[in-house]
mmCIF file of N, CA and C in Angstrom:
data_model
loop_
_atom_site.group_PDB
_atom_site.id
_atom_site.type_symbol
_atom_site.label_atom_id
_atom_site.label_comp_id
_atom_site.label_asym_id
_atom_site.label_seq_id
_atom_site.Cartn_x
_atom_site.Cartn_y
_atom_site.Cartn_z
ATOM 1 N N MET A 1 -2.496 26.598 27.436
ATOM 2 C CA MET A 1 -3.538 25.798 26.822
ATOM 3 C C MET A 1 -4.181 24.858 27.821
ATOM 4 N N SER A 2 -3.396 24.393 28.788
ATOM 5 C CA SER A 2 -3.936 23.410 29.727
ATOM 6 C C SER A 2 -5.075 23.989 30.550
ATOM 7 N N SER A 3 -5.165 25.311 30.670
ATOM 8 C CA SER A 3 -6.268 25.906 31.408
ATOM 9 C C SER A 3 -7.527 26.016 30.547
ATOM 10 N N LEU A 4 -7.402 25.750 29.251
ATOM 11 C CA LEU A 4 -8.525 25.888 28.332
ATOM 12 C C LEU A 4 -9.130 24.564 27.889
ATOM 13 N N VAL A 5 -8.396 23.478 28.049
ATOM 14 C CA VAL A 5 -8.901 22.181 27.601
ATOM 15 C C VAL A 5 -8.776 21.156 28.711
ATOM 16 N N SER A 6 -9.690 20.212 28.708
ATOM 17 C CA SER A 6 -9.629 19.154 29.724
ATOM 18 C C SER A 6 -8.601 18.100 29.353
ATOM 19 N N ASP A 7 -8.338 17.939 28.057
ATOM 20 C CA ASP A 7 -7.383 16.927 27.607
ATOM 21 C C ASP A 7 -6.344 17.583 26.711
ATOM 22 N N LEU A 8 -5.210 17.920 27.300
ATOM 23 C CA LEU A 8 -4.145 18.586 26.559
ATOM 24 C C LEU A 8 -3.603 17.715 25.439
ATOM 25 N N LEU A 9 -3.810 16.405 25.538
ATOM 26 C CA LEU A 9 -3.325 15.500 24.499
ATOM 27 C C LEU A 9 -4.442 15.050 23.563
ATOM 28 N N GLY A 10 -5.598 15.705 23.668
ATOM 29 C CA GLY A 10 -6.708 15.387 22.781
ATOM 30 C C GLY A 10 -6.437 15.866 21.365
ATOM 31 N N LEU A 11 -7.319 15.495 20.457
ATOM 32 C CA LEU A 11 -7.121 15.771 19.034
ATOM 33 C C LEU A 11 -6.985 17.265 18.746
ATOM 34 N N SER A 12 -7.903 18.093 19.252
ATOM 35 C CA SER A 12 -7.855 19.530 18.972
ATOM 36 C C SER A 12 -6.592 20.159 19.532
ATOM 37 N N ALA A 13 -6.258 19.820 20.768
ATOM 38 C CA ALA A 13 -5.071 20.393 21.391
ATOM 39 C C ALA A 13 -3.804 19.965 20.651
ATOM 40 N N ARG A 14 -3.727 18.702 20.265
ATOM 41 C CA ARG A 14 -2.544 18.234 19.534
ATOM 42 C C ARG A 14 -2.408 18.936 18.183
ATOM 43 N N ARG A 15 -3.533 19.126 17.508
ATOM 44 C CA ARG A 15 -3.483 19.827 16.216
ATOM 45 C C ARG A 15 -2.961 21.245 16.405
ATOM 46 N N MET A 16 -3.458 21.917 17.444
ATOM 47 C CA MET A 16 -3.016 23.281 17.682
ATOM 48 C C MET A 16 -1.541 23.312 18.077
ATOM 49 N N LEU A 17 -1.113 22.388 18.929
ATOM 50 C CA LEU A 17 0.296 22.336 19.324
ATOM 51 C C LEU A 17 1.186 22.089 18.112
ATOM 52 N N LYS A 18 0.757 21.197 17.219
ATOM 53 C CA LYS A 18 1.540 20.922 16.013
ATOM 54 C C LYS A 18 1.617 22.166 15.140
ATOM 55 N N ALA A 19 0.499 22.846 14.962
ATOM 56 C CA ALA A 19 0.495 24.060 14.147
ATOM 57 C C ALA A 19 1.395 25.134 14.764
ATOM 58 N N LEU A 20 1.324 25.299 16.070
ATOM 59 C CA LEU A 20 2.190 26.273 16.742
ATOM 60 C C LEU A 20 3.657 25.880 16.579
ATOM 61 N N ALA A 21 3.957 24.602 16.694
ATOM 62 C CA ALA A 21 5.332 24.122 16.524
ATOM 63 C C ALA A 21 5.827 24.375 15.102
ATOM 64 N N ASP A 22 4.904 24.336 14.144
ATOM 65 C CA ASP A 22 5.261 24.584 12.751
ATOM 66 C C ASP A 22 5.331 26.076 12.422
ATOM 67 N N GLY A 23 5.072 26.927 13.432
ATOM 68 C CA GLY A 23 5.196 28.375 13.251
ATOM 69 C C GLY A 23 3.916 29.103 12.913
ATOM 70 N N GLU A 24 2.794 28.423 12.928
ATOM 71 C CA GLU A 24 1.513 29.065 12.611
ATOM 72 C C GLU A 24 1.169 30.089 13.692
ATOM 73 N N THR A 25 0.774 31.299 13.260
ATOM 74 C CA THR A 25 0.389 32.339 14.224
ATOM 75 C C THR A 25 -0.955 32.967 13.893
ATOM 76 N N ASN A 26 -1.603 32.501 12.840
ATOM 77 C CA ASN A 26 -2.909 33.024 12.453
ATOM 78 C C ASN A 26 -3.991 32.326 13.275
ATOM 79 N N PRO A 27 -4.696 33.097 14.156
ATOM 80 C CA PRO A 27 -5.718 32.468 15.009
ATOM 81 C C PRO A 27 -6.781 31.709 14.214
ATOM 82 N N ALA A 28 -7.166 32.217 13.050
ATOM 83 C CA ALA A 28 -8.196 31.535 12.244
ATOM 84 C C ALA A 28 -7.710 30.168 11.777
ATOM 85 N N ALA A 29 -6.420 30.058 11.480
ATOM 86 C CA ALA A 29 -5.864 28.784 11.013
ATOM 87 C C ALA A 29 -5.685 27.795 12.150
ATOM 88 N N LEU A 30 -5.745 28.276 13.381
ATOM 89 C CA LEU A 30 -5.531 27.411 14.545
ATOM 90 C C LEU A 30 -6.818 26.942 15.195
ATOM 91 N N ARG A 31 -7.957 27.288 14.628
ATOM 92 C CA ARG A 31 -9.239 26.875 15.229
ATOM 93 C C ARG A 31 -9.571 25.458 14.771
ATOM 94 N N PHE A 32 -9.592 24.539 15.726
ATOM 95 C CA PHE A 32 -9.915 23.142 15.420
ATOM 96 C C PHE A 32 -11.083 22.725 16.301
ATOM 97 N N GLY A 33 -12.193 22.366 15.709
ATOM 98 C CA GLY A 33 -13.333 21.872 16.475
ATOM 99 C C GLY A 33 -14.062 22.981 17.208
ATOM 100 N N ARG A 34 -14.881 22.573 18.181
ATOM 101 C CA ARG A 34 -15.712 23.509 18.932
ATOM 102 C C ARG A 34 -15.341 23.552 20.406
ATOM 103 N N SER A 35 -14.156 23.140 20.724
ATOM 104 C CA SER A 35 -13.739 23.081 22.117
ATOM 105 C C SER A 35 -13.502 24.484 22.665
ATOM 106 N N ALA A 36 -13.310 24.562 23.984
ATOM 107 C CA ALA A 36 -12.967 25.829 24.626
ATOM 108 C C ALA A 36 -11.677 26.369 24.024
ATOM 109 N N LEU A 37 -10.810 25.474 23.618
ATOM 110 C CA LEU A 37 -9.546 25.864 23.014
ATOM 111 C C LEU A 37 -9.804 26.654 21.735
ATOM 112 N N ALA A 38 -10.744 26.204 20.917
ATOM 113 C CA ALA A 38 -11.056 26.894 19.666
ATOM 114 C C ALA A 38 -11.619 28.287 19.940
ATOM 115 N N ARG A 39 -12.406 28.414 21.000
ATOM 116 C CA ARG A 39 -12.996 29.714 21.338
ATOM 117 C C ARG A 39 -11.948 30.697 21.855
ATOM 118 N N HIS A 40 -10.834 30.189 22.370
ATOM 119 C CA HIS A 40 -9.799 31.043 22.958
ATOM 120 C C HIS A 40 -8.502 31.002 22.162
ATOM 121 N N THR A 41 -8.614 30.750 20.863
ATOM 122 C CA THR A 41 -7.427 30.614 20.028
ATOM 123 C C THR A 41 -6.572 31.875 20.056
ATOM 124 N N GLY A 42 -7.199 33.041 20.008
ATOM 125 C CA GLY A 42 -6.455 34.298 20.027
ATOM 126 C C GLY A 42 -5.585 34.419 21.268
ATOM 127 N N THR A 43 -6.143 34.037 22.428
ATOM 128 C CA THR A 43 -5.385 34.077 23.683
ATOM 129 C C THR A 43 -4.183 33.141 23.607
ATOM 130 N N VAL A 44 -4.399 31.938 23.090
ATOM 131 C CA VAL A 44 -3.320 30.958 22.974
ATOM 132 C C VAL A 44 -2.221 31.501 22.063
ATOM 133 N N VAL A 45 -2.595 32.105 20.936
ATOM 134 C CA VAL A 45 -1.615 32.620 19.988
ATOM 135 C C VAL A 45 -0.813 33.760 20.615
ATOM 136 N N ARG A 46 -1.495 34.673 21.309
ATOM 137 C CA ARG A 46 -0.779 35.776 21.964
ATOM 138 C C ARG A 46 0.223 35.253 22.985
ATOM 139 N N ARG A 47 -0.203 34.273 23.782
ATOM 140 C CA ARG A 47 0.714 33.683 24.770
ATOM 141 C C ARG A 47 1.884 32.985 24.084
ATOM 142 N N ALA A 48 1.592 32.258 23.016
ATOM 143 C CA ALA A 48 2.647 31.541 22.290
ATOM 144 C C ALA A 48 3.659 32.518 21.696
ATOM 145 N N ARG A 49 3.172 33.646 21.169
ATOM 146 C CA ARG A 49 4.095 34.649 20.613
ATOM 147 C C ARG A 49 5.018 35.203 21.694
ATOM 148 N N ARG A 50 4.438 35.507 22.873
ATOM 149 C CA ARG A 50 5.263 36.033 23.974
ATOM 150 C C ARG A 50 6.307 35.010 24.391
ATOM 151 N N VAL A 51 5.885 33.759 24.525
ATOM 152 C CA VAL A 51 6.815 32.712 24.937
ATOM 153 C C VAL A 51 7.880 32.508 23.873
ATOM 154 N N ARG A 52 7.497 32.528 22.599
ATOM 155 C CA ARG A 52 8.448 32.311 21.513
ATOM 156 C C ARG A 52 9.517 33.409 21.496
ATOM 157 N N ARG A 53 9.097 34.657 21.782
ATOM 158 C CA ARG A 53 10.088 35.737 21.838
ATOM 159 C C ARG A 53 11.060 35.512 22.993
ATOM 160 N N ALA A 54 10.533 35.049 24.129
ATOM 161 C CA ALA A 54 11.380 34.808 25.302
ATOM 162 C C ALA A 54 12.196 33.523 25.152
ATOM 163 N N GLN A 55 11.621 32.538 24.475
ATOM 164 C CA GLN A 55 12.286 31.242 24.313
ATOM 165 C C GLN A 55 12.197 30.818 22.850
ATOM 166 N N PRO A 56 13.148 31.264 22.022
ATOM 167 C CA PRO A 56 13.061 30.968 20.590
ATOM 168 C C PRO A 56 13.153 29.484 20.249
ATOM 169 N N CYS A 57 13.624 28.669 21.170
ATOM 170 C CA CYS A 57 13.725 27.230 20.878
ATOM 171 C C CYS A 57 12.413 26.491 21.153
ATOM 172 N N LEU A 58 11.373 27.197 21.603
ATOM 173 C CA LEU A 58 10.101 26.554 21.944
ATOM 174 C C LEU A 58 9.518 25.713 20.798
ATOM 175 N N PRO A 59 9.444 26.218 19.562
ATOM 176 C CA PRO A 59 8.875 25.365 18.503
ATOM 177 C C PRO A 59 9.623 24.045 18.341
ATOM 178 N N ARG A 60 10.941 24.092 18.416
ATOM 179 C CA ARG A 60 11.729 22.855 18.293
ATOM 180 C C ARG A 60 11.427 21.905 19.441
ATOM 181 N N LEU A 61 11.362 22.429 20.663
ATOM 182 C CA LEU A 61 11.043 21.586 21.824
ATOM 183 C C LEU A 61 9.640 21.001 21.702
ATOM 184 N N LEU A 62 8.709 21.799 21.223
ATOM 185 C CA LEU A 62 7.333 21.342 21.044
ATOM 186 C C LEU A 62 7.271 20.237 19.996
ATOM 187 N N LYS A 63 8.011 20.392 18.892
ATOM 188 C CA LYS A 63 8.059 19.336 17.867
ATOM 189 C C LYS A 63 8.631 18.045 18.446
ATOM 190 N N MET A 64 9.677 18.179 19.246
ATOM 191 C CA MET A 64 10.290 16.996 19.849
ATOM 192 C C MET A 64 9.310 16.295 20.793
ATOM 193 N N ALA A 65 8.593 17.069 21.606
ATOM 194 C CA ALA A 65 7.632 16.486 22.542
ATOM 195 C C ALA A 65 6.486 15.809 21.794
ATOM 196 N N LEU A 66 6.006 16.431 20.726
ATOM 197 C CA LEU A 66 4.924 15.834 19.941
ATOM 198 C C LEU A 66 5.390 14.555 19.244
ATOM 199 N N GLU A 67 6.624 14.536 18.771
ATOM 200 C CA GLU A 67 7.167 13.324 18.142
ATOM 201 C C GLU A 67 7.277 12.202 19.176
ATOM 202 N N GLU A 68 7.700 12.561 20.378
ATOM 203 C CA GLU A 68 7.785 11.562 21.447
ATOM 204 C C GLU A 68 6.408 11.002 21.783
ATOM 205 N N LEU A 69 5.395 11.860 21.844
ATOM 206 C CA LEU A 69 4.024 11.399 22.100
ATOM 207 C C LEU A 69 3.536 10.483 20.980
ATOM 208 N N ARG A 70 3.863 10.846 19.733
ATOM 209 C CA ARG A 70 3.462 10.006 18.600
ATOM 210 C C ARG A 70 4.098 8.627 18.717
ATOM 211 N N LEU A 71 5.373 8.591 19.077
ATOM 212 C CA LEU A 71 6.073 7.322 19.223
ATOM 213 C C LEU A 71 5.464 6.495 20.358
ATOM 214 N N ILE A 72 5.168 7.136 21.472
ATOM 215 C CA ILE A 72 4.556 6.428 22.603
ATOM 216 C C ILE A 72 3.193 5.870 22.203
ATOM 217 N N ASP A 73 2.386 6.664 21.499
ATOM 218 C CA ASP A 73 1.081 6.178 21.030
ATOM 219 C C ASP A 73 1.251 4.965 20.122
ATOM 220 N N GLU A 74 2.240 5.018 19.250
ATOM 221 C CA GLU A 74 2.511 3.902 18.339
ATOM 222 C C GLU A 74 2.917 2.647 19.118
ATOM 223 N N GLN A 75 3.780 2.823 20.104
ATOM 224 C CA GLN A 75 4.229 1.690 20.912
ATOM 225 C C GLN A 75 3.076 1.098 21.721
ATOM 226 N N ILE A 76 2.222 1.939 22.261
ATOM 227 C CA ILE A 76 1.055 1.445 22.999
ATOM 228 C C ILE A 76 0.156 0.642 22.067
ATOM 229 N N GLY A 77 -0.031 1.120 20.842
ATOM 230 C CA GLY A 77 -0.836 0.385 19.860
ATOM 231 C C GLY A 77 -0.246 -0.982 19.552
ATOM 232 N N GLU A 78 1.081 -1.034 19.399
ATOM 233 C CA GLU A 78 1.747 -2.310 19.142
ATOM 234 C C GLU A 78 1.577 -3.270 20.321
ATOM 235 N N LEU A 79 1.725 -2.753 21.535
ATOM 236 C CA LEU A 79 1.558 -3.603 22.722
ATOM 237 C C LEU A 79 0.116 -4.077 22.873
ATOM 238 N N ASP A 80 -0.843 -3.204 22.559
ATOM 239 C CA ASP A 80 -2.255 -3.603 22.603
ATOM 240 C C ASP A 80 -2.525 -4.757 21.641
ATOM 241 N N LYS A 81 -1.961 -4.667 20.431
ATOM 242 C CA LYS A 81 -2.141 -5.745 19.446
ATOM 243 C C LYS A 81 -1.500 -7.040 19.937
ATOM 244 N N GLU A 82 -0.311 -6.926 20.495
ATOM 245 C CA GLU A 82 0.378 -8.116 20.989
ATOM 246 C C GLU A 82 -0.398 -8.757 22.135
ATOM 247 N N MET A 83 -0.916 -7.929 23.065
ATOM 248 C CA MET A 83 -1.677 -8.474 24.184
ATOM 249 C C MET A 83 -2.968 -9.138 23.687
ATOM 250 N N ALA A 84 -3.636 -8.494 22.732
ATOM 251 C CA ALA A 84 -4.854 -9.090 22.180
ATOM 252 C C ALA A 84 -4.542 -10.424 21.506
ATOM 253 N N SER A 85 -3.416 -10.500 20.823
ATOM 254 C CA SER A 85 -3.012 -11.747 20.180
ATOM 255 C C SER A 85 -2.745 -12.838 21.216
ATOM 256 N N LEU A 86 -2.014 -12.468 22.267
ATOM 257 C CA LEU A 86 -1.703 -13.440 23.318
ATOM 258 C C LEU A 86 -2.957 -13.908 24.063
ATOM 259 N N LEU A 87 -3.932 -13.037 24.185
ATOM 260 C CA LEU A 87 -5.155 -13.383 24.906
ATOM 261 C C LEU A 87 -6.258 -13.915 23.995
ATOM 262 N N SER A 88 -5.982 -14.042 22.699
ATOM 263 C CA SER A 88 -7.029 -14.464 21.767
ATOM 264 C C SER A 88 -7.599 -15.838 22.116
ATOM 265 N N GLN A 89 -6.769 -16.713 22.663
ATOM 266 C CA GLN A 89 -7.267 -18.041 23.031
ATOM 267 C C GLN A 89 -8.206 -17.985 24.237
ATOM 268 N N HIS A 90 -8.214 -16.857 24.926
ATOM 269 C CA HIS A 90 -9.096 -16.696 26.094
ATOM 270 C C HIS A 90 -10.155 -15.622 25.836
ATOM 271 N N GLN A 91 -10.482 -15.391 24.561
ATOM 272 C CA GLN A 91 -11.395 -14.318 24.196
ATOM 273 C C GLN A 91 -12.758 -14.463 24.859
ATOM 274 N N ASP A 92 -13.265 -15.675 24.989
ATOM 275 C CA ASP A 92 -14.574 -15.851 25.636
ATOM 276 C C ASP A 92 -14.516 -15.423 27.100
ATOM 277 N N ALA A 93 -13.425 -15.727 27.793
ATOM 278 C CA ALA A 93 -13.274 -15.305 29.191
ATOM 279 C C ALA A 93 -13.146 -13.790 29.285
ATOM 280 N N VAL A 94 -12.434 -13.181 28.346
ATOM 281 C CA VAL A 94 -12.300 -11.715 28.329
ATOM 282 C C VAL A 94 -13.673 -11.079 28.154
ATOM 283 N N GLU A 95 -14.441 -11.584 27.205
ATOM 284 C CA GLU A 95 -15.769 -11.019 26.931
ATOM 285 C C GLU A 95 -16.702 -11.174 28.122
ATOM 286 N N ARG A 96 -16.684 -12.346 28.765
ATOM 287 C CA ARG A 96 -17.549 -12.547 29.944
ATOM 288 C C ARG A 96 -17.143 -11.617 31.079
ATOM 289 N N LEU A 97 -15.853 -11.507 31.327
ATOM 290 C CA LEU A 97 -15.369 -10.653 32.408
ATOM 291 C C LEU A 97 -15.625 -9.178 32.113
ATOM 292 N N ALA A 98 -15.546 -8.786 30.850
ATOM 293 C CA ALA A 98 -15.778 -7.393 30.457
ATOM 294 C C ALA A 98 -17.220 -6.965 30.694
ATOM 295 N N GLU A 99 -18.140 -7.933 30.816
ATOM 296 C CA GLU A 99 -19.546 -7.620 31.069
ATOM 297 C C GLU A 99 -19.813 -7.229 32.513
ATOM 298 N N VAL A 100 -18.860 -7.473 33.408
ATOM 299 C CA VAL A 100 -19.029 -7.094 34.818
ATOM 300 C C VAL A 100 -19.102 -5.574 34.899
ATOM 301 N N PRO A 101 -20.127 -5.032 35.578
ATOM 302 C CA PRO A 101 -20.234 -3.573 35.690
ATOM 303 C C PRO A 101 -18.953 -2.966 36.261
ATOM 304 N N GLY A 102 -18.474 -1.915 35.603
ATOM 305 C CA GLY A 102 -17.259 -1.254 36.036
ATOM 306 C C GLY A 102 -16.010 -1.745 35.343
ATOM 307 N N LEU A 103 -16.120 -2.869 34.644
ATOM 308 C CA LEU A 103 -14.978 -3.396 33.900
ATOM 309 C C LEU A 103 -15.239 -3.222 32.407
ATOM 310 N N GLY A 104 -14.189 -3.219 31.657
ATOM 311 C CA GLY A 104 -14.270 -3.187 30.203
ATOM 312 C C GLY A 104 -13.286 -4.201 29.665
ATOM 313 N N VAL A 105 -13.084 -4.183 28.374
ATOM 314 C CA VAL A 105 -12.178 -5.141 27.743
ATOM 315 C C VAL A 105 -10.763 -4.970 28.275
ATOM 316 N N ASP A 106 -10.293 -3.712 28.404
ATOM 317 C CA ASP A 106 -8.932 -3.486 28.893
ATOM 318 C C ASP A 106 -8.737 -4.063 30.291
ATOM 319 N N SER A 107 -9.689 -3.801 31.184
ATOM 320 C CA SER A 107 -9.584 -4.323 32.554
ATOM 321 C C SER A 107 -9.654 -5.842 32.568
ATOM 322 N N ALA A 108 -10.546 -6.400 31.760
ATOM 323 C CA ALA A 108 -10.679 -7.859 31.700
ATOM 324 C C ALA A 108 -9.387 -8.494 31.194
ATOM 325 N N GLN A 109 -8.780 -7.895 30.175
ATOM 326 C CA GLN A 109 -7.516 -8.418 29.664
ATOM 327 C C GLN A 109 -6.428 -8.351 30.735
ATOM 328 N N GLN A 110 -6.393 -7.265 31.464
ATOM 329 C CA GLN A 110 -5.380 -7.113 32.504
ATOM 330 C C GLN A 110 -5.569 -8.151 33.612
ATOM 331 N N ILE A 111 -6.805 -8.365 34.009
ATOM 332 C CA ILE A 111 -7.089 -9.350 35.064
ATOM 333 C C ILE A 111 -6.667 -10.743 34.613
ATOM 334 N N ILE A 112 -7.040 -11.111 33.402
ATOM 335 C CA ILE A 112 -6.695 -12.445 32.903
ATOM 336 C C ILE A 112 -5.183 -12.578 32.711
ATOM 337 N N ALA A 113 -4.520 -11.506 32.302
ATOM 338 C CA ALA A 113 -3.062 -11.548 32.170
ATOM 339 C C ALA A 113 -2.400 -11.752 33.535
ATOM 340 N N GLU A 114 -2.957 -11.169 34.577
ATOM 341 C CA GLU A 114 -2.387 -11.282 35.923
ATOM 342 C C GLU A 114 -2.742 -12.602 36.598
ATOM 343 N N VAL A 115 -4.011 -12.985 36.499
ATOM 344 C CA VAL A 115 -4.536 -14.120 37.261
ATOM 345 C C VAL A 115 -4.544 -15.410 36.460
ATOM 346 N N GLY A 116 -4.816 -15.278 35.177
ATOM 347 C CA GLY A 116 -5.008 -16.452 34.340
ATOM 348 C C GLY A 116 -6.475 -16.556 33.956
ATOM 349 N N PRO A 117 -6.812 -17.441 33.038
ATOM 350 C CA PRO A 117 -8.194 -17.535 32.572
ATOM 351 C C PRO A 117 -9.156 -18.134 33.596
ATOM 352 N N THR A 118 -8.616 -18.830 34.580
ATOM 353 C CA THR A 118 -9.461 -19.362 35.654
ATOM 354 C C THR A 118 -8.780 -19.030 36.977
ATOM 355 N N SER A 119 -9.504 -19.146 38.034
ATOM 356 C CA SER A 119 -8.929 -18.854 39.352
ATOM 357 C C SER A 119 -8.252 -20.078 39.955
ATOM 358 N N ALA A 120 -8.059 -21.113 39.150
ATOM 359 C CA ALA A 120 -7.475 -22.363 39.650
ATOM 360 C C ALA A 120 -6.042 -22.188 40.148
ATOM 361 N N THR A 121 -5.405 -21.107 39.747
ATOM 362 C CA THR A 121 -4.039 -20.839 40.188
ATOM 363 C C THR A 121 -3.974 -20.607 41.696
ATOM 364 N N PHE A 122 -5.083 -20.146 42.252
ATOM 365 C CA PHE A 122 -5.126 -19.769 43.661
ATOM 366 C C PHE A 122 -5.911 -20.784 44.484
ATOM 367 N N PRO A 123 -5.456 -21.048 45.714
ATOM 368 C CA PRO A 123 -6.252 -21.882 46.611
ATOM 369 C C PRO A 123 -7.578 -21.169 46.936
ATOM 370 N N GLU A 124 -8.543 -21.919 47.432
ATOM 371 C CA GLU A 124 -9.861 -21.376 47.735
ATOM 372 C C GLU A 124 -9.760 -20.096 48.576
ATOM 373 N N LYS A 125 -10.488 -19.074 48.203
ATOM 374 C CA LYS A 125 -10.600 -17.772 48.873
ATOM 375 C C LYS A 125 -9.339 -16.908 48.802
ATOM 376 N N CYS A 126 -8.265 -17.392 48.247
ATOM 377 C CA CYS A 126 -7.031 -16.602 48.213
ATOM 378 C C CYS A 126 -7.027 -15.554 47.102
ATOM 379 N N LEU A 127 -7.758 -15.781 46.012
ATOM 380 C CA LEU A 127 -7.782 -14.809 44.927
ATOM 381 C C LEU A 127 -8.351 -13.477 45.406
ATOM 382 N N SER A 128 -9.488 -13.504 46.106
ATOM 383 C CA SER A 128 -10.079 -12.246 46.568
ATOM 384 C C SER A 128 -9.154 -11.539 47.549
ATOM 385 N N SER A 129 -8.426 -12.284 48.336
ATOM 386 C CA SER A 129 -7.456 -11.680 49.244
ATOM 387 C C SER A 129 -6.302 -11.081 48.460
ATOM 388 N N TRP A 130 -5.837 -11.780 47.430
ATOM 389 C CA TRP A 130 -4.718 -11.313 46.623
ATOM 390 C C TRP A 130 -5.033 -9.980 45.950
ATOM 391 N N VAL A 131 -6.261 -9.805 45.486
ATOM 392 C CA VAL A 131 -6.638 -8.547 44.843
ATOM 393 C C VAL A 131 -7.072 -7.495 45.850
ATOM 394 N N GLY A 132 -7.079 -7.833 47.129
ATOM 395 C CA GLY A 132 -7.404 -6.856 48.163
ATOM 396 C C GLY A 132 -8.883 -6.669 48.393
ATOM 397 N N ALA A 133 -9.705 -7.614 47.932
ATOM 398 C CA ALA A 133 -11.153 -7.489 48.091
ATOM 399 C C ALA A 133 -11.633 -7.943 49.461
ATOM 400 N N CYS A 134 -10.840 -8.730 50.139
ATOM 401 C CA CYS A 134 -11.218 -9.177 51.478
ATOM 402 C C CYS A 134 -9.962 -9.617 52.216
ATOM 403 N N ARG A 135 -10.128 -9.927 53.472
ATOM 404 C CA ARG A 135 -9.013 -10.415 54.268
ATOM 405 C C ARG A 135 -9.265 -11.874 54.597
ATOM 406 N N VAL A 136 -8.304 -12.729 54.290
ATOM 407 C CA VAL A 136 -8.448 -14.154 54.579
ATOM 408 C C VAL A 136 -7.982 -14.389 55.991
ATOM 409 N N THR A 137 -8.786 -15.105 56.753
ATOM 410 C CA THR A 137 -8.365 -15.477 58.107
ATOM 411 C C THR A 137 -8.172 -16.982 58.154
ATOM 412 N N THR A 138 -7.204 -17.372 58.872
ATOM 413 C CA THR A 138 -6.958 -18.809 59.040
ATOM 414 C C THR A 138 -7.809 -19.279 60.206
ATOM 415 N N ARG A 139 -7.935 -20.597 60.344
ATOM 416 C CA ARG A 139 -8.730 -21.140 61.449
ATOM 417 C C ARG A 139 -8.136 -20.743 62.804
ATOM 418 N N ALA A 140 -6.825 -20.578 62.851
ATOM 419 C CA ALA A 140 -6.185 -20.178 64.119
ATOM 420 C C ALA A 140 -6.574 -18.759 64.486
ATOM 421 N N GLN A 141 -6.821 -17.887 63.476
ATOM 422 C CA GLN A 141 -7.185 -16.496 63.758
ATOM 423 C C GLN A 141 -8.665 -16.372 64.075
ATOM 424 N N ALA A 142 -9.494 -17.285 63.610
ATOM 425 C CA ALA A 142 -10.948 -17.170 63.762
ATOM 426 C C ALA A 142 -11.419 -17.446 65.160
#
C-alpha cells in the first residue's frame, strides 16, 4: 500500500487497513475516497490475500498496530490540549509569532515553550545564537 499512497496513515489508508485487519476481501467494499489507493484496491487485496496465506497472523498484527496508532493519536491530542492550556496566558504572543511567514501556531507554541513569552531570558544577541541563526562574537574575537 505504501507504494500507492503518499500518506500510509491517512484516512483512506487507515480505513482500508482496518477493513483488511477485519478480514474484508471484497475490493468494492475496500474503496475509500478517490485516492490512488482506491484505484488500485484490487491489487492491494490480491497482495493482502497472498500475505495472509503466508502469514496467517497478519490481521491480528495489523489490528494491534492500528490500535497502537489510535492510542498515540489520542495521547498527542491530550498533550496538544494540555500545551494549549499552559500557553493560554500567552495566547497573544502565540498569535503574533504564528503570523511570521513559515511559522504556524504549532511552531509558535514550541518557540514560546522553549524560550518564554519574551526574549528577556537571554542576554542581548544571545537568543539568535542559541537558535543557530547567527554566531555571536565577543569583543576579544572581533
